[in-house]
Short mmCIF file of C-alpha atoms in Angstrom, two decimals:
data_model
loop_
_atom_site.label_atom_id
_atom_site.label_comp_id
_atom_site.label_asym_id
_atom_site.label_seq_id
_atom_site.Cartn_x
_atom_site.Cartn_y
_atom_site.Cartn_z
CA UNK A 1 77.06 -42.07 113.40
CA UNK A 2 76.66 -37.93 114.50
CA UNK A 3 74.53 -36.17 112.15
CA UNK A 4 76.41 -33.22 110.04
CA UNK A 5 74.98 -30.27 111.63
CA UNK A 6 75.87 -32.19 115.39
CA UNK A 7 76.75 -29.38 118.04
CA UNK A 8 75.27 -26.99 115.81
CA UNK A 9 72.46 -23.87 116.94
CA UNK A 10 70.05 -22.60 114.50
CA UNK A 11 67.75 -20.06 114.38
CA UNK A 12 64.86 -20.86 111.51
CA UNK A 13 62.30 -18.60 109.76
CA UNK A 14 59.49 -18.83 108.24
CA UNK A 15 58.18 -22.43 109.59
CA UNK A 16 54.18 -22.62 109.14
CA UNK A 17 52.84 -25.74 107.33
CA UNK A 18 54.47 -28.71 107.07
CA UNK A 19 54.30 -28.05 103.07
CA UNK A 20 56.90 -24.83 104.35
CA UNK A 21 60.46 -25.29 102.78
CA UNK A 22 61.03 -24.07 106.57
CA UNK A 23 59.56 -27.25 108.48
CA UNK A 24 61.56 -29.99 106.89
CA UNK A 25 64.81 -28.04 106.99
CA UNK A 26 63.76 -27.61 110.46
CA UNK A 27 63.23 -31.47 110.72
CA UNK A 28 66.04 -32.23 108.99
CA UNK A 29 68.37 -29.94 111.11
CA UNK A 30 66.84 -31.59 114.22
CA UNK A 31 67.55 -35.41 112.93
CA UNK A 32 70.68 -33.99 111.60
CA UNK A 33 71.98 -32.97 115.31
CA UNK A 34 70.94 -29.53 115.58
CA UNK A 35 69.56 -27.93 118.80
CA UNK A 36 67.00 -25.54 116.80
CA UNK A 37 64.47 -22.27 117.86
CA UNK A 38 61.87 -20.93 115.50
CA UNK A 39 60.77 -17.62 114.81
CA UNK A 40 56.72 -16.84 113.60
CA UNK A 41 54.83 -13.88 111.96
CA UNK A 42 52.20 -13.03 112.32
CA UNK A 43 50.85 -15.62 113.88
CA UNK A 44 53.18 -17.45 116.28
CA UNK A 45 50.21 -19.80 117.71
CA UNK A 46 49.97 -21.63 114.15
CA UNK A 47 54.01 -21.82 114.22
CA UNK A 48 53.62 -23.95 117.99
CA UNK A 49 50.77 -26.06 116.38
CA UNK A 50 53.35 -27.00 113.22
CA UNK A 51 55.85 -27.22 115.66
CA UNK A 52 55.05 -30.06 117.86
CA UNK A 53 55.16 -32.14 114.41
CA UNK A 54 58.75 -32.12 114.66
CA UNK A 55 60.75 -34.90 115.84
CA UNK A 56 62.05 -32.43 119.78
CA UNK A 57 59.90 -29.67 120.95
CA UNK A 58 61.11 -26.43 120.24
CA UNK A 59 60.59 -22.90 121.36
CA UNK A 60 59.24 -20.25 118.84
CA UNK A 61 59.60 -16.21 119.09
CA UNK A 62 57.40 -14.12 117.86
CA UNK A 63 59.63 -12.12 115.21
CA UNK A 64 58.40 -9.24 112.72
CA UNK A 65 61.60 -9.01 110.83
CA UNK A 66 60.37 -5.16 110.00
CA UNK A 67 59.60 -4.22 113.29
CA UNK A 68 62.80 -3.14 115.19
CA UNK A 69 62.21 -3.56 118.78
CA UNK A 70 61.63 -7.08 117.86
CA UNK A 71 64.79 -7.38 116.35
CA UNK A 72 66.75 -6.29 119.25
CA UNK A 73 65.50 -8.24 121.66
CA UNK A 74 65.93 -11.38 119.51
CA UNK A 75 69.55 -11.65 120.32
CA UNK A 76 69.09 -12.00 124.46
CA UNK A 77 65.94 -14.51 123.62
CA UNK A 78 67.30 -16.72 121.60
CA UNK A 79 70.95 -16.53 123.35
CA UNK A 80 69.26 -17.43 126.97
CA UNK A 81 67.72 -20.23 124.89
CA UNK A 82 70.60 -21.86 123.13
CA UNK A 83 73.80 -19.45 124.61
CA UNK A 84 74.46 -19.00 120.90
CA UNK A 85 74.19 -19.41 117.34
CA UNK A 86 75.51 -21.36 114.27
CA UNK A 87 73.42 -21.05 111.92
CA UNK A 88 70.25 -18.93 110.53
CA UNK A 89 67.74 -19.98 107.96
CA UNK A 90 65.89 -16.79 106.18
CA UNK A 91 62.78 -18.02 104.75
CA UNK A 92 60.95 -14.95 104.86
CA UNK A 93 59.00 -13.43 101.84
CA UNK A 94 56.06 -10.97 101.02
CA UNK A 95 54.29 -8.87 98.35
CA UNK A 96 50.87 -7.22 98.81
CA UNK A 97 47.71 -8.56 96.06
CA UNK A 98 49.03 -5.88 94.29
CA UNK A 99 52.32 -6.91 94.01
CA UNK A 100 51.62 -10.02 91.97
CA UNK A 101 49.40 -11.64 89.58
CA UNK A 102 49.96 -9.42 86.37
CA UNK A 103 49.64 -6.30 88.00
CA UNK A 104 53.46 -5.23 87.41
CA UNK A 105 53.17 -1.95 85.72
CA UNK A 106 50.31 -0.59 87.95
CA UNK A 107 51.59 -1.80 91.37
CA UNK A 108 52.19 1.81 93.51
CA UNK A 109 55.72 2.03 95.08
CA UNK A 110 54.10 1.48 99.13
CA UNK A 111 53.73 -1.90 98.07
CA UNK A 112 57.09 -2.40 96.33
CA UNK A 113 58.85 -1.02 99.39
CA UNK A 114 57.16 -3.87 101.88
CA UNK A 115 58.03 -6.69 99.29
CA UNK A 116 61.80 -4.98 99.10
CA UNK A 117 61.38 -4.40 102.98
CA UNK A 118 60.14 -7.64 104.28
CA UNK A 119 61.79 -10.07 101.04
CA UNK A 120 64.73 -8.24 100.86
CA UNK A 121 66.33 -6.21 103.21
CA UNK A 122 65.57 -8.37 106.10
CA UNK A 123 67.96 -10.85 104.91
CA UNK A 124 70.59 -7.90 106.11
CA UNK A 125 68.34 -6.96 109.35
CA UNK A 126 68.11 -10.68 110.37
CA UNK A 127 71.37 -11.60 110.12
CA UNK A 128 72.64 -8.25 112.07
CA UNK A 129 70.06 -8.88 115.05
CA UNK A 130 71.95 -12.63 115.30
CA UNK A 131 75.46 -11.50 114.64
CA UNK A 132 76.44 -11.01 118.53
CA UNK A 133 75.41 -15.07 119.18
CA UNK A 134 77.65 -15.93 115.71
CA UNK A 135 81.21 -15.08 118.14
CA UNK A 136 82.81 -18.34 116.04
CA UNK A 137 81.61 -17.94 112.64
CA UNK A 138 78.31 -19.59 111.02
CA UNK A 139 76.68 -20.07 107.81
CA UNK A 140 73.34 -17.48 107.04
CA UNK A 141 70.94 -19.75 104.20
CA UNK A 142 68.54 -17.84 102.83
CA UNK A 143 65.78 -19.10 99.79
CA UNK A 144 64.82 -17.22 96.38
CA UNK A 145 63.70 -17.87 93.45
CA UNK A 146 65.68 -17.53 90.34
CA UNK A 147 65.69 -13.67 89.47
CA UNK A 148 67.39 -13.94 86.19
CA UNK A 149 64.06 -13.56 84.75
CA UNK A 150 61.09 -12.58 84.44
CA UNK A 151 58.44 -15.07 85.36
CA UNK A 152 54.89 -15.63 84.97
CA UNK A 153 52.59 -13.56 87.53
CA UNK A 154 55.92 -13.27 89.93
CA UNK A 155 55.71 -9.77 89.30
CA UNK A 156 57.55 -7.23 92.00
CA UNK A 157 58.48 -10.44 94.04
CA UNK A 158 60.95 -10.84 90.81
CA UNK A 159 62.94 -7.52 91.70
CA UNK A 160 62.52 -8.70 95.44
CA UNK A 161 64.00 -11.73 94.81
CA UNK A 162 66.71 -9.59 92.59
CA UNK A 163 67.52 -7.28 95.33
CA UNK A 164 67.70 -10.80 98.22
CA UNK A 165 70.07 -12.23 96.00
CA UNK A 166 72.43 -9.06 95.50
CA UNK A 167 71.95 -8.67 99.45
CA UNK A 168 73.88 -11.83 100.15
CA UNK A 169 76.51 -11.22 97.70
CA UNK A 170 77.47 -8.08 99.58
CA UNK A 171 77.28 -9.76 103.03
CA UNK A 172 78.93 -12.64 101.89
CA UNK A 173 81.70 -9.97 101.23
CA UNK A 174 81.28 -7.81 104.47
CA UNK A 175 80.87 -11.43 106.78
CA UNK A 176 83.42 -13.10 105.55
CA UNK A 177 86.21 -11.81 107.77
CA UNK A 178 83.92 -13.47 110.68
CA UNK A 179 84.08 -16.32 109.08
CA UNK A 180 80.60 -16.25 108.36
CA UNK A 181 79.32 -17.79 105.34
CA UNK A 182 76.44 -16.42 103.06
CA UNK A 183 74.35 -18.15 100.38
CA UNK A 184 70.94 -18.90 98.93
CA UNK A 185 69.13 -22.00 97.50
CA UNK A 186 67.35 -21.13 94.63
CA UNK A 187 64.12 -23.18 94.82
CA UNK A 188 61.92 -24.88 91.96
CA UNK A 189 58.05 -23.67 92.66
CA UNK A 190 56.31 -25.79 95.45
CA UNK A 191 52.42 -25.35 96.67
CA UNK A 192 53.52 -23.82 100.12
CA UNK A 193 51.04 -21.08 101.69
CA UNK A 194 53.68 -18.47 99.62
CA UNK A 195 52.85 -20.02 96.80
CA UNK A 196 48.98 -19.64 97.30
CA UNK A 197 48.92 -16.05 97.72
CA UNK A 198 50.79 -16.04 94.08
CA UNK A 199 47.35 -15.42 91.85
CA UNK A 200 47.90 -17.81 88.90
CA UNK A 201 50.84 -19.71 90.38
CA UNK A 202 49.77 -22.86 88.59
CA UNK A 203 51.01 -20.96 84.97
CA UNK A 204 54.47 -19.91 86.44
CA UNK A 205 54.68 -24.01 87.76
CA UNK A 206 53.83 -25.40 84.39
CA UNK A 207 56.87 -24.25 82.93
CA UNK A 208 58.53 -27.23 85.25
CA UNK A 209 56.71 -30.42 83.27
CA UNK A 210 57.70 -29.49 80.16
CA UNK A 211 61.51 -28.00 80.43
CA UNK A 212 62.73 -29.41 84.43
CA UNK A 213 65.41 -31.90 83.33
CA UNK A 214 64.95 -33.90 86.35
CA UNK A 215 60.92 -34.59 87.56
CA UNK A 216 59.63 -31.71 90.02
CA UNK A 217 56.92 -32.37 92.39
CA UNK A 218 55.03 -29.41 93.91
CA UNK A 219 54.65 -31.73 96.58
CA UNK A 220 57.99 -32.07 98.11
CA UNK A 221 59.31 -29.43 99.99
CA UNK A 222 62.50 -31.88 101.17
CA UNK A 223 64.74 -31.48 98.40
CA UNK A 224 65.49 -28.02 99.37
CA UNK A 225 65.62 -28.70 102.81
CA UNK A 226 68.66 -31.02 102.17
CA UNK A 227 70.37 -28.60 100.48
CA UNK A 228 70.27 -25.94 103.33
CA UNK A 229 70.95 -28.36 105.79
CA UNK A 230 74.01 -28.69 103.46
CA UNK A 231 74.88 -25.47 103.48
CA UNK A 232 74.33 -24.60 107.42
CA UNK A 233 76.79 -27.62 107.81
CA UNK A 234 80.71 -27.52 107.89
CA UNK A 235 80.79 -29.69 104.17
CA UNK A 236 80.68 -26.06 102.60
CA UNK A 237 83.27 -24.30 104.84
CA UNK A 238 84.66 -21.98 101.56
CA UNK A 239 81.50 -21.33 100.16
CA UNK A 240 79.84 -18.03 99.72
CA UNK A 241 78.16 -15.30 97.97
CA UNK A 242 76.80 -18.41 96.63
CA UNK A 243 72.95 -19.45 94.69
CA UNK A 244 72.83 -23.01 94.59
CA UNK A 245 69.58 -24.03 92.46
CA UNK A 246 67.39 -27.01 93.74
CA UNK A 247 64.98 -26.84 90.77
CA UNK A 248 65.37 -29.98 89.00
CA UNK A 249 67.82 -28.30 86.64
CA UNK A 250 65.54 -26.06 84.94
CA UNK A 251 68.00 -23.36 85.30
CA UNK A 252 70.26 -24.96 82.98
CA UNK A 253 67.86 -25.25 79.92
CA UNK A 254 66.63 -23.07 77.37
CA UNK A 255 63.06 -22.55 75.69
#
């Protein structure tokens, strides 16, 4: 029996421990039937260590989703590599120290633009530099974490995540005539490297043992990968502008 994302080219972000939301989509895609290529920042050398951990080799390019040049020569890379694309995975976040940890009212506005920049907007730049390889349509996944509110230490990655989330809502409305598809996962917390740089993280994941209907672990990145292997595959072909929440249903519940 074919996988569900068989025949299918994808272009995924973000992969750099096997903790990374990134690697076990990326695993999943590949046992799933997907020819995949990776792009690193700002280190591509760690990405090809992680890499070889997944069940094909794969070829990673080095991508700096703020730097232009980089973005315009991602198209003829990756399209000599797989001749197109079906899908792309944006798994791409970042806040400066400053950014985070408590530090909301004091943070200067540099470092809010490079969390908008690099959290944000390149959900828009990314998609753009891989819209001539989507000729047939495609689905764009990207990941936040729920910006309804205001969490714990989250700080200006809260607005970031605000501003990702209204991104795909208006691409999902400007892509659709291409018949590409836009949507999000909305993540519980898990202790992936983005998680580390989050100072006090383990406050802001506490609030899953107590209200998470269903039992979170920190520790399992796969959940989420499943669901955007879902959504990269054809079982979702009139859905977007979409946020589907992989957070053991703590969405749902009240204090």
């Amino acid at each position: 029996m074919s996988g569900i994302l068989e025949g299918k080219r994808v272009l995924i972000t973000g992969v750099l421990t096997e903790a990374s939301i990134a690697f076990h989509t990326a695993k999943l895609a590949q046992e799933q039937g997907a020819e995949i290529i990776l792009t690193a920042f700002p280190r591509p050398t760690l990405t090809e260590r992680v890499a070889k951990k997944l069940p094909k080799p794969t070829k990673v390019v080095e991508l700096d989703v703020t730097n232009d040049e980089h973005l315009g020569r991602l198209a003829d890379i990756v399209g000599e590599e797989l001749g197109g694309l079906d899908g792309v995975v944006h798994s791409i976040g970042f806040a400066p120290q400053d950014a985070l940890g408590g530090n909301f009212l004091n943070t200067p506005f540099e470092s809010v633009a490079t969390a908008m920049h690099v959290s944000a907007f390149s959900l828009k730049s990314l998609t753009m530099a891989c819209l001539p390889l989507m000729q047939n349509g495609g689905s764009v996944v990207g990941l936040t974490f729920d910006a309804q509110y205001a969490w714990p230490q989250y700080d200006w990655m809260g607005p970031a995540k605000a501003a990702l989330e209204a991104t795909n809502r208006y691409m999902a409305r400007d892509l659709g005539k291409q018949n590409i598809r836009c949507n999000l996962i909305s993540a519980g917390p898990l202790g992936s490297m983005a998680a580390k740089s989050i100072p006090g993280f383990g406050e802001l994941a506490s609030v899953w043992d107590s209200r998470s209907p269903l039992e979170w672990d920190l520790k399992d990145p796969e959940p989420a990968g499943r669901g955007i292997v879902a959504l990269l595959s054809d079982w979702f072909p009139k859905t977007t502008g979409e946020i589907i929440h992989v957070d053991g249903g703590l969405h749902a519940i009240g204090a």
